[in-house]
Amino acid sequence: GQSLEQPSEVTAVEGAIVQINCTYQTSGFYGLSWYQQHDGGAPTFLSYNGLDGLEETGRFSSFLSRSDSYGYLLLQELQMKDSASYFCAVRARGGNKLTFGTGTQLKVEL
Amino acid sequence: EAGVTQFPSHSVIEKGQTVTLRCDPISGHDNLYWYRRVMGKEIKFLLHFVKESKQDESGMPNNRFLAERTGGTYSTLKVQPAELEDSGVYFCASSQAQYEQYFGPGTRLTVT
């Protein structure tokens, strides 16, 4: 089976940088995705790492270390609208299903 | 391009009743997934269709849940009979690329 751990809450100020960590245990790891969800709305795809290293998309970057079973999402130049829940999700070999972490509630303050 | 749509947005039913949820994926997406989030818990996979075929239904909790995707377009998820523990938000997602899944807004199901 798979399990993922993320911090439950993170608070940061507008304009700052925040890092949300994700550690996972899985058999047959294939890739790590990140999703954003505002107030129970539709989870929105942010980033995917299939290989070790950093992927950058605008203000968002995601990192993966397969040897450490660890990844993180980095949000730069935080804005109030970034206040949301962030989920890491593992895709295992042999299928497309995602196994989600419990989510990190990010609160951006002035 | 229209996103994934789900109907209804909310449903309140009594224990023992039947509910059918509908999902319309993004046009052209062969892959369709159902997930659900029970209060306070993580989003959990239910099943995966490729066109009209069930590719993986390992997450379906029991035989009270029936999913169909006739013709490989929209999908329905029926819960019959509903139990209290079925309450939660049911998400549908679709994809062409294997790793990027597009989620719908969800159906919030409350069983009383």
PDB file of C-alpha atoms in Angstrom:
ATOM      1  CA  GLY A   1       0.000   0.000   0.000  1.00  0.00           C
ATOM      2  CA  GLN A   2       0.900   3.649   0.037  1.00  0.00           C
ATOM      3  CA  SER A   3       1.004   6.328   2.710  1.00  0.00           C
ATOM      4  CA  LEU A   4       1.913  10.000   2.498  1.00  0.00           C
ATOM      5  CA  GLU A   5       2.669  12.512   5.224  1.00  0.00           C
ATOM      6  CA  GLN A   6       2.352  16.272   5.022  1.00  0.00           C
ATOM      7  CA  PRO A   7       2.145  18.984   7.676  1.00  0.00           C
ATOM      8  CA  SER A   8      -1.465  19.747   8.508  1.00  0.00           C
ATOM      9  CA  GLU A   9      -1.086  23.524   8.581  1.00  0.00           C
ATOM     10  CA  VAL A  10       1.397  26.171   7.460  1.00  0.00           C
ATOM     11  CA  THR A  11       1.118  29.924   7.950  1.00  0.00           C
ATOM     12  CA  ALA A  12       3.174  32.520   6.080  1.00  0.00           C
ATOM     13  CA  VAL A  13       3.029  36.210   5.253  1.00  0.00           C
ATOM     14  CA  GLU A  14       2.253  37.739   1.891  1.00  0.00           C
ATOM     15  CA  GLY A  15       5.339  38.011  -0.308  1.00  0.00           C
ATOM     16  CA  ALA A  16       7.224  35.295   1.532  1.00  0.00           C
ATOM     17  CA  ILE A  17       8.366  31.854   0.375  1.00  0.00           C
ATOM     18  CA  VAL A  18       6.893  28.687   1.831  1.00  0.00           C
ATOM     19  CA  GLN A  19       7.830  25.046   1.434  1.00  0.00           C
ATOM     20  CA  ILE A  20       5.362  22.199   1.943  1.00  0.00           C
ATOM     21  CA  ASN A  21       7.004  18.836   2.478  1.00  0.00           C
ATOM     22  CA  CYS A  22       5.706  15.408   1.588  1.00  0.00           C
ATOM     23  CA  THR A  23       7.184  12.050   2.529  1.00  0.00           C
ATOM     24  CA  TYR A  24       5.778   8.875   1.147  1.00  0.00           C
ATOM     25  CA  GLN A  25       5.947   5.127   1.499  1.00  0.00           C
ATOM     26  CA  THR A  26       4.882   3.188  -1.517  1.00  0.00           C
ATOM     27  CA  SER A  27       5.498   0.069  -3.482  1.00  0.00           C
ATOM     28  CA  GLY A  28       6.232   0.727  -7.125  1.00  0.00           C
ATOM     29  CA  PHE A  29       6.538   4.518  -7.096  1.00  0.00           C
ATOM     30  CA  TYR A  30       6.025   6.212 -10.444  1.00  0.00           C
ATOM     31  CA  GLY A  31       5.628   9.925  -9.753  1.00  0.00           C
ATOM     32  CA  LEU A  32       4.554  12.641  -7.329  1.00  0.00           C
ATOM     33  CA  SER A  33       1.897  15.227  -8.120  1.00  0.00           C
ATOM     34  CA  TRP A  34       0.747  18.354  -6.316  1.00  0.00           C
ATOM     35  CA  TYR A  35      -2.813  19.680  -6.261  1.00  0.00           C
ATOM     36  CA  GLN A  36      -4.359  22.853  -4.863  1.00  0.00           C
ATOM     37  CA  GLN A  37      -7.886  22.979  -3.470  1.00  0.00           C
ATOM     38  CA  HIS A  38      -9.742  26.139  -2.456  1.00  0.00           C
ATOM     39  CA  ASP A  39     -12.514  25.802   0.140  1.00  0.00           C
ATOM     40  CA  GLY A  40     -13.626  22.322  -0.873  1.00  0.00           C
ATOM     41  CA  GLY A  41     -13.700  23.148  -4.579  1.00  0.00           C
ATOM     42  CA  ALA A  42     -12.162  21.140  -7.383  1.00  0.00           C
ATOM     43  CA  PRO A  43      -8.571  20.032  -6.754  1.00  0.00           C
ATOM     44  CA  THR A  44      -6.409  21.730  -9.375  1.00  0.00           C
ATOM     45  CA  PHE A  45      -3.240  20.182 -10.783  1.00  0.00           C
ATOM     46  CA  LEU A  46      -0.113  22.193 -10.017  1.00  0.00           C
ATOM     47  CA  SER A  47       2.935  20.090 -10.773  1.00  0.00           C
ATOM     48  CA  TYR A  48       4.321  16.620 -11.387  1.00  0.00           C
ATOM     49  CA  ASN A  49       7.720  15.057 -10.752  1.00  0.00           C
ATOM     50  CA  GLY A  50       8.532  11.746 -12.378  1.00  0.00           C
ATOM     51  CA  LEU A  51      12.281  12.158 -12.039  1.00  0.00           C
ATOM     52  CA  ASP A  52      14.518  13.528  -9.311  1.00  0.00           C
ATOM     53  CA  GLY A  53      15.053  17.244  -9.297  1.00  0.00           C
ATOM     54  CA  LEU A  54      13.225  20.500  -9.501  1.00  0.00           C
ATOM     55  CA  GLU A  55      10.290  21.401 -11.761  1.00  0.00           C
ATOM     56  CA  GLU A  56       9.441  25.086 -12.019  1.00  0.00           C
ATOM     57  CA  THR A  57       6.138  26.589 -13.132  1.00  0.00           C
ATOM     58  CA  GLY A  58       5.950  30.306 -12.494  1.00  0.00           C
ATOM     59  CA  ARG A  59       5.790  31.010  -8.759  1.00  0.00           C
ATOM     60  CA  PHE A  60       5.446  27.294  -7.996  1.00  0.00           C
ATOM     61  CA  SER A  61       8.248  24.738  -7.971  1.00  0.00           C
ATOM     62  CA  SER A  62       8.230  21.096  -6.976  1.00  0.00           C
ATOM     63  CA  PHE A  63      11.119  18.883  -6.010  1.00  0.00           C
ATOM     64  CA  LEU A  64      11.517  15.136  -5.790  1.00  0.00           C
ATOM     65  CA  SER A  65      14.136  12.842  -4.292  1.00  0.00           C
ATOM     66  CA  ARG A  66      13.222   9.250  -5.043  1.00  0.00           C
ATOM     67  CA  SER A  67      16.057   7.873  -2.910  1.00  0.00           C
ATOM     68  CA  ASP A  68      14.694   9.749   0.117  1.00  0.00           C
ATOM     69  CA  SER A  69      11.000   9.154  -0.742  1.00  0.00           C
ATOM     70  CA  TYR A  70      10.556  12.881  -0.282  1.00  0.00           C
ATOM     71  CA  GLY A  71       9.257  15.815  -2.204  1.00  0.00           C
ATOM     72  CA  TYR A  72       8.240  19.388  -1.600  1.00  0.00           C
ATOM     73  CA  LEU A  73       6.203  22.162  -3.130  1.00  0.00           C
ATOM     74  CA  LEU A  74       7.756  25.630  -3.039  1.00  0.00           C
ATOM     75  CA  LEU A  75       5.555  28.675  -3.364  1.00  0.00           C
ATOM     76  CA  GLN A  76       7.276  32.017  -3.935  1.00  0.00           C
ATOM     77  CA  GLU A  77       6.002  35.581  -3.696  1.00  0.00           C
ATOM     78  CA  LEU A  78       3.010  34.404  -1.714  1.00  0.00           C
ATOM     79  CA  GLN A  79      -0.320  36.066  -2.428  1.00  0.00           C
ATOM     80  CA  MET A  80      -3.499  36.039  -0.378  1.00  0.00           C
ATOM     81  CA  LYS A  81      -5.158  33.939  -3.086  1.00  0.00           C
ATOM     82  CA  ASP A  82      -2.641  31.150  -2.391  1.00  0.00           C
ATOM     83  CA  SER A  83      -4.482  30.413   0.859  1.00  0.00           C
ATOM     84  CA  ALA A  84      -5.811  26.917   0.158  1.00  0.00           C
ATOM     85  CA  SER A  85      -5.190  23.257   0.845  1.00  0.00           C
ATOM     86  CA  TYR A  86      -2.287  21.605  -0.925  1.00  0.00           C
ATOM     87  CA  PHE A  87      -2.137  17.855  -1.521  1.00  0.00           C
ATOM     88  CA  CYS A  88       0.705  15.671  -2.634  1.00  0.00           C
ATOM     89  CA  ALA A  89      -0.336  12.523  -4.459  1.00  0.00           C
ATOM     90  CA  VAL A  90       1.564   9.455  -5.528  1.00  0.00           C
ATOM     91  CA  ARG A  91       1.046   7.604  -8.752  1.00  0.00           C
ATOM     92  CA  ALA A  92       2.156   4.008  -8.449  1.00  0.00           C
ATOM     93  CA  ARG A  93       3.348   1.704 -11.187  1.00  0.00           C
ATOM     94  CA  GLY A  94       0.720  -0.344 -12.929  1.00  0.00           C
ATOM     95  CA  GLY A  95      -2.029   2.232 -12.994  1.00  0.00           C
ATOM     96  CA  ASN A  96      -3.107   5.836 -13.063  1.00  0.00           C
ATOM     97  CA  LYS A  97      -4.794   6.085  -9.692  1.00  0.00           C
ATOM     98  CA  LEU A  98      -3.565   8.748  -7.324  1.00  0.00           C
ATOM     99  CA  THR A  99      -3.052   8.182  -3.621  1.00  0.00           C
ATOM    100  CA  PHE A 100      -3.401  11.500  -1.812  1.00  0.00           C
ATOM    101  CA  GLY A 101      -1.861  12.823   1.368  1.00  0.00           C
ATOM    102  CA  THR A 102      -4.100  14.353   4.021  1.00  0.00           C
ATOM    103  CA  GLY A 103      -3.369  17.847   2.758  1.00  0.00           C
ATOM    104  CA  THR A 104      -1.684  20.972   4.110  1.00  0.00           C
ATOM    105  CA  GLN A 105      -3.806  24.003   4.904  1.00  0.00           C
ATOM    106  CA  LEU A 106      -1.810  27.089   3.889  1.00  0.00           C
ATOM    107  CA  LYS A 107      -2.844  30.379   5.383  1.00  0.00           C
ATOM    108  CA  VAL A 108      -1.336  33.530   3.931  1.00  0.00           C
ATOM    109  CA  GLU A 109      -1.470  36.578   6.180  1.00  0.00           C
ATOM    110  CA  LEU A 110      -0.804  40.263   5.570  1.00  0.00           C
TER     111      LEU A 110
ATOM    112  CA  GLU B   1     -12.802  24.143 -23.377  1.00  0.00           C
ATOM    113  CA  ALA B   2     -15.355  23.032 -20.811  1.00  0.00           C
ATOM    114  CA  GLY B   3     -14.006  21.400 -17.686  1.00  0.00           C
ATOM    115  CA  VAL B   4     -15.217  18.326 -15.854  1.00  0.00           C
ATOM    116  CA  THR B   5     -18.801  18.784 -14.707  1.00  0.00           C
ATOM    117  CA  GLN B   6     -20.673  16.912 -12.019  1.00  0.00           C
ATOM    118  CA  PHE B   7     -24.324  16.728 -11.110  1.00  0.00           C
ATOM    119  CA  PRO B   8     -25.834  17.306  -8.637  1.00  0.00           C
ATOM    120  CA  SER B   9     -23.625  19.663  -6.662  1.00  0.00           C
ATOM    121  CA  HIS B  10     -25.348  18.629  -3.431  1.00  0.00           C
ATOM    122  CA  SER B  11     -27.560  15.724  -2.483  1.00  0.00           C
ATOM    123  CA  VAL B  12     -29.227  15.017   0.835  1.00  0.00           C
ATOM    124  CA  ILE B  13     -30.849  11.610   1.168  1.00  0.00           C
ATOM    125  CA  GLU B  14     -32.013   9.335   3.937  1.00  0.00           C
ATOM    126  CA  LYS B  15     -30.280   6.148   4.896  1.00  0.00           C
ATOM    127  CA  GLY B  16     -31.504   3.314   2.702  1.00  0.00           C
ATOM    128  CA  GLN B  17     -32.316   5.483  -0.285  1.00  0.00           C
ATOM    129  CA  THR B  18     -30.589   5.431  -3.652  1.00  0.00           C
ATOM    130  CA  VAL B  19     -28.551   8.220  -5.189  1.00  0.00           C
ATOM    131  CA  THR B  20     -26.983   8.498  -8.628  1.00  0.00           C
ATOM    132  CA  LEU B  21     -24.143  10.901  -9.287  1.00  0.00           C
ATOM    133  CA  ARG B  22     -23.187  11.955 -12.776  1.00  0.00           C
ATOM    134  CA  CYS B  23     -19.868  13.058 -14.234  1.00  0.00           C
ATOM    135  CA  ASP B  24     -19.181  14.540 -17.652  1.00  0.00           C
ATOM    136  CA  PRO B  25     -15.451  14.447 -18.409  1.00  0.00           C
ATOM    137  CA  ILE B  26     -13.540  16.809 -20.638  1.00  0.00           C
ATOM    138  CA  SER B  27     -14.332  15.951 -24.235  1.00  0.00           C
ATOM    139  CA  GLY B  28     -11.820  13.519 -25.687  1.00  0.00           C
ATOM    140  CA  HIS B  29     -10.487  12.280 -22.366  1.00  0.00           C
ATOM    141  CA  ASP B  30     -10.434   8.504 -22.366  1.00  0.00           C
ATOM    142  CA  ASN B  31      -9.538   8.217 -18.679  1.00  0.00           C
ATOM    143  CA  LEU B  32     -12.210   8.896 -16.079  1.00  0.00           C
ATOM    144  CA  TYR B  33     -11.756   8.508 -12.327  1.00  0.00           C
ATOM    145  CA  TRP B  34     -13.964   8.642  -9.259  1.00  0.00           C
ATOM    146  CA  TYR B  35     -12.591   9.719  -5.890  1.00  0.00           C
ATOM    147  CA  ARG B  36     -14.241  10.662  -2.625  1.00  0.00           C
ATOM    148  CA  ARG B  37     -13.308  12.638   0.435  1.00  0.00           C
ATOM    149  CA  VAL B  38     -14.936  11.735   3.691  1.00  0.00           C
ATOM    150  CA  MET B  39     -14.982  14.524   6.300  1.00  0.00           C
ATOM    151  CA  GLY B  40     -11.511  15.261   7.587  1.00  0.00           C
ATOM    152  CA  LYS B  41      -9.854  12.478   5.682  1.00  0.00           C
ATOM    153  CA  GLU B  42      -7.784  12.325   2.535  1.00  0.00           C
ATOM    154  CA  ILE B  43      -9.133  12.088  -0.994  1.00  0.00           C
ATOM    155  CA  LYS B  44      -9.432   8.386  -1.802  1.00  0.00           C
ATOM    156  CA  PHE B  45      -9.520   6.656  -5.155  1.00  0.00           C
ATOM    157  CA  LEU B  46     -12.617   4.665  -6.035  1.00  0.00           C
ATOM    158  CA  LEU B  47     -12.188   3.531  -9.619  1.00  0.00           C
ATOM    159  CA  HIS B  48     -10.760   4.249 -13.067  1.00  0.00           C
ATOM    160  CA  PHE B  49     -12.352   3.861 -16.485  1.00  0.00           C
ATOM    161  CA  VAL B  50     -10.521   3.768 -19.775  1.00  0.00           C
ATOM    162  CA  LYS B  51     -13.235   4.579 -22.272  1.00  0.00           C
ATOM    163  CA  GLU B  52     -16.101   2.311 -21.222  1.00  0.00           C
ATOM    164  CA  SER B  53     -13.964  -0.342 -19.509  1.00  0.00           C
ATOM    165  CA  LYS B  54     -13.219  -0.502 -15.799  1.00  0.00           C
ATOM    166  CA  GLN B  55      -9.435  -0.436 -15.582  1.00  0.00           C
ATOM    167  CA  ASP B  56      -9.148  -0.437 -11.800  1.00  0.00           C
ATOM    168  CA  GLU B  57     -11.980  -0.665  -9.284  1.00  0.00           C
ATOM    169  CA  SER B  58      -9.831  -1.535  -6.300  1.00  0.00           C
ATOM    170  CA  GLY B  59     -11.067   1.456  -4.308  1.00  0.00           C
ATOM    171  CA  MET B  60     -14.783   0.697  -4.456  1.00  0.00           C
ATOM    172  CA  PRO B  61     -15.794   0.197  -0.811  1.00  0.00           C
ATOM    173  CA  ASN B  62     -18.443  -2.480  -1.294  1.00  0.00           C
ATOM    174  CA  ASN B  63     -21.119  -3.759  -3.657  1.00  0.00           C
ATOM    175  CA  ARG B  64     -23.511  -0.969  -2.750  1.00  0.00           C
ATOM    176  CA  PHE B  65     -21.509   1.175  -5.176  1.00  0.00           C
ATOM    177  CA  LEU B  66     -21.985   0.724  -8.911  1.00  0.00           C
ATOM    178  CA  ALA B  67     -20.201   2.786 -11.543  1.00  0.00           C
ATOM    179  CA  GLU B  68     -20.938   2.795 -15.242  1.00  0.00           C
ATOM    180  CA  ARG B  69     -19.604   4.588 -18.290  1.00  0.00           C
ATOM    181  CA  THR B  70     -21.743   3.544 -21.195  1.00  0.00           C
ATOM    182  CA  GLY B  71     -20.368   4.619 -24.562  1.00  0.00           C
ATOM    183  CA  GLY B  72     -17.190   5.889 -22.991  1.00  0.00           C
ATOM    184  CA  THR B  73     -18.502   9.404 -22.400  1.00  0.00           C
ATOM    185  CA  TYR B  74     -20.241  10.400 -19.176  1.00  0.00           C
ATOM    186  CA  SER B  75     -20.192   8.219 -16.087  1.00  0.00           C
ATOM    187  CA  THR B  76     -22.615   7.538 -13.263  1.00  0.00           C
ATOM    188  CA  LEU B  77     -21.957   6.360  -9.753  1.00  0.00           C
ATOM    189  CA  LYS B  78     -24.907   4.818  -7.961  1.00  0.00           C
ATOM    190  CA  VAL B  79     -25.059   4.189  -4.243  1.00  0.00           C
ATOM    191  CA  GLN B  80     -27.807   1.742  -3.266  1.00  0.00           C
ATOM    192  CA  PRO B  81     -28.758   1.576  -0.459  1.00  0.00           C
ATOM    193  CA  ALA B  82     -26.955   4.564   1.010  1.00  0.00           C
ATOM    194  CA  GLU B  83     -25.483   4.339   4.514  1.00  0.00           C
ATOM    195  CA  LEU B  84     -24.443   7.113   6.883  1.00  0.00           C
ATOM    196  CA  GLU B  85     -20.732   6.467   6.260  1.00  0.00           C
ATOM    197  CA  ASP B  86     -21.206   7.191   2.549  1.00  0.00           C
ATOM    198  CA  SER B  87     -21.476  10.901   3.301  1.00  0.00           C
ATOM    199  CA  GLY B  88     -18.688  12.949   1.781  1.00  0.00           C
ATOM    200  CA  VAL B  89     -17.641  14.737  -1.369  1.00  0.00           C
ATOM    201  CA  TYR B  90     -17.444  12.633  -4.515  1.00  0.00           C
ATOM    202  CA  PHE B  91     -15.028  13.921  -7.116  1.00  0.00           C
ATOM    203  CA  CYS B  92     -14.747  12.914 -10.720  1.00  0.00           C
ATOM    204  CA  ALA B  93     -11.585  13.516 -12.740  1.00  0.00           C
ATOM    205  CA  SER B  94     -10.552  12.923 -16.303  1.00  0.00           C
ATOM    206  CA  SER B  95      -7.246  12.837 -18.164  1.00  0.00           C
ATOM    207  CA  GLN B  96      -5.470  12.164 -21.407  1.00  0.00           C
ATOM    208  CA  ALA B  97      -1.940  12.453 -20.063  1.00  0.00           C
ATOM    209  CA  GLN B  98      -1.309   9.786 -17.479  1.00  0.00           C
ATOM    210  CA  TYR B  99      -0.253  12.071 -14.655  1.00  0.00           C
ATOM    211  CA  GLU B 100      -2.356  15.245 -15.041  1.00  0.00           C
ATOM    212  CA  GLN B 101      -5.898  14.672 -13.883  1.00  0.00           C
ATOM    213  CA  TYR B 102      -8.555  17.371 -14.149  1.00  0.00           C
ATOM    214  CA  PHE B 103     -11.050  17.325 -11.320  1.00  0.00           C
ATOM    215  CA  GLY B 104     -14.670  18.361 -11.274  1.00  0.00           C
ATOM    216  CA  PRO B 105     -16.216  20.487  -8.508  1.00  0.00           C
ATOM    217  CA  GLY B 106     -17.540  17.437  -6.696  1.00  0.00           C
ATOM    218  CA  THR B 107     -20.910  16.279  -5.422  1.00  0.00           C
ATOM    219  CA  ARG B 108     -21.456  16.745  -1.716  1.00  0.00           C
ATOM    220  CA  LEU B 109     -23.496  13.784  -0.492  1.00  0.00           C
ATOM    221  CA  THR B 110     -25.144  13.850   2.904  1.00  0.00           C
ATOM    222  CA  VAL B 111     -26.856  10.715   4.162  1.00  0.00           C
ATOM    223  CA  THR B 112     -29.115  11.315   7.171  1.00  0.00           C
TER     224      THR B 112
END
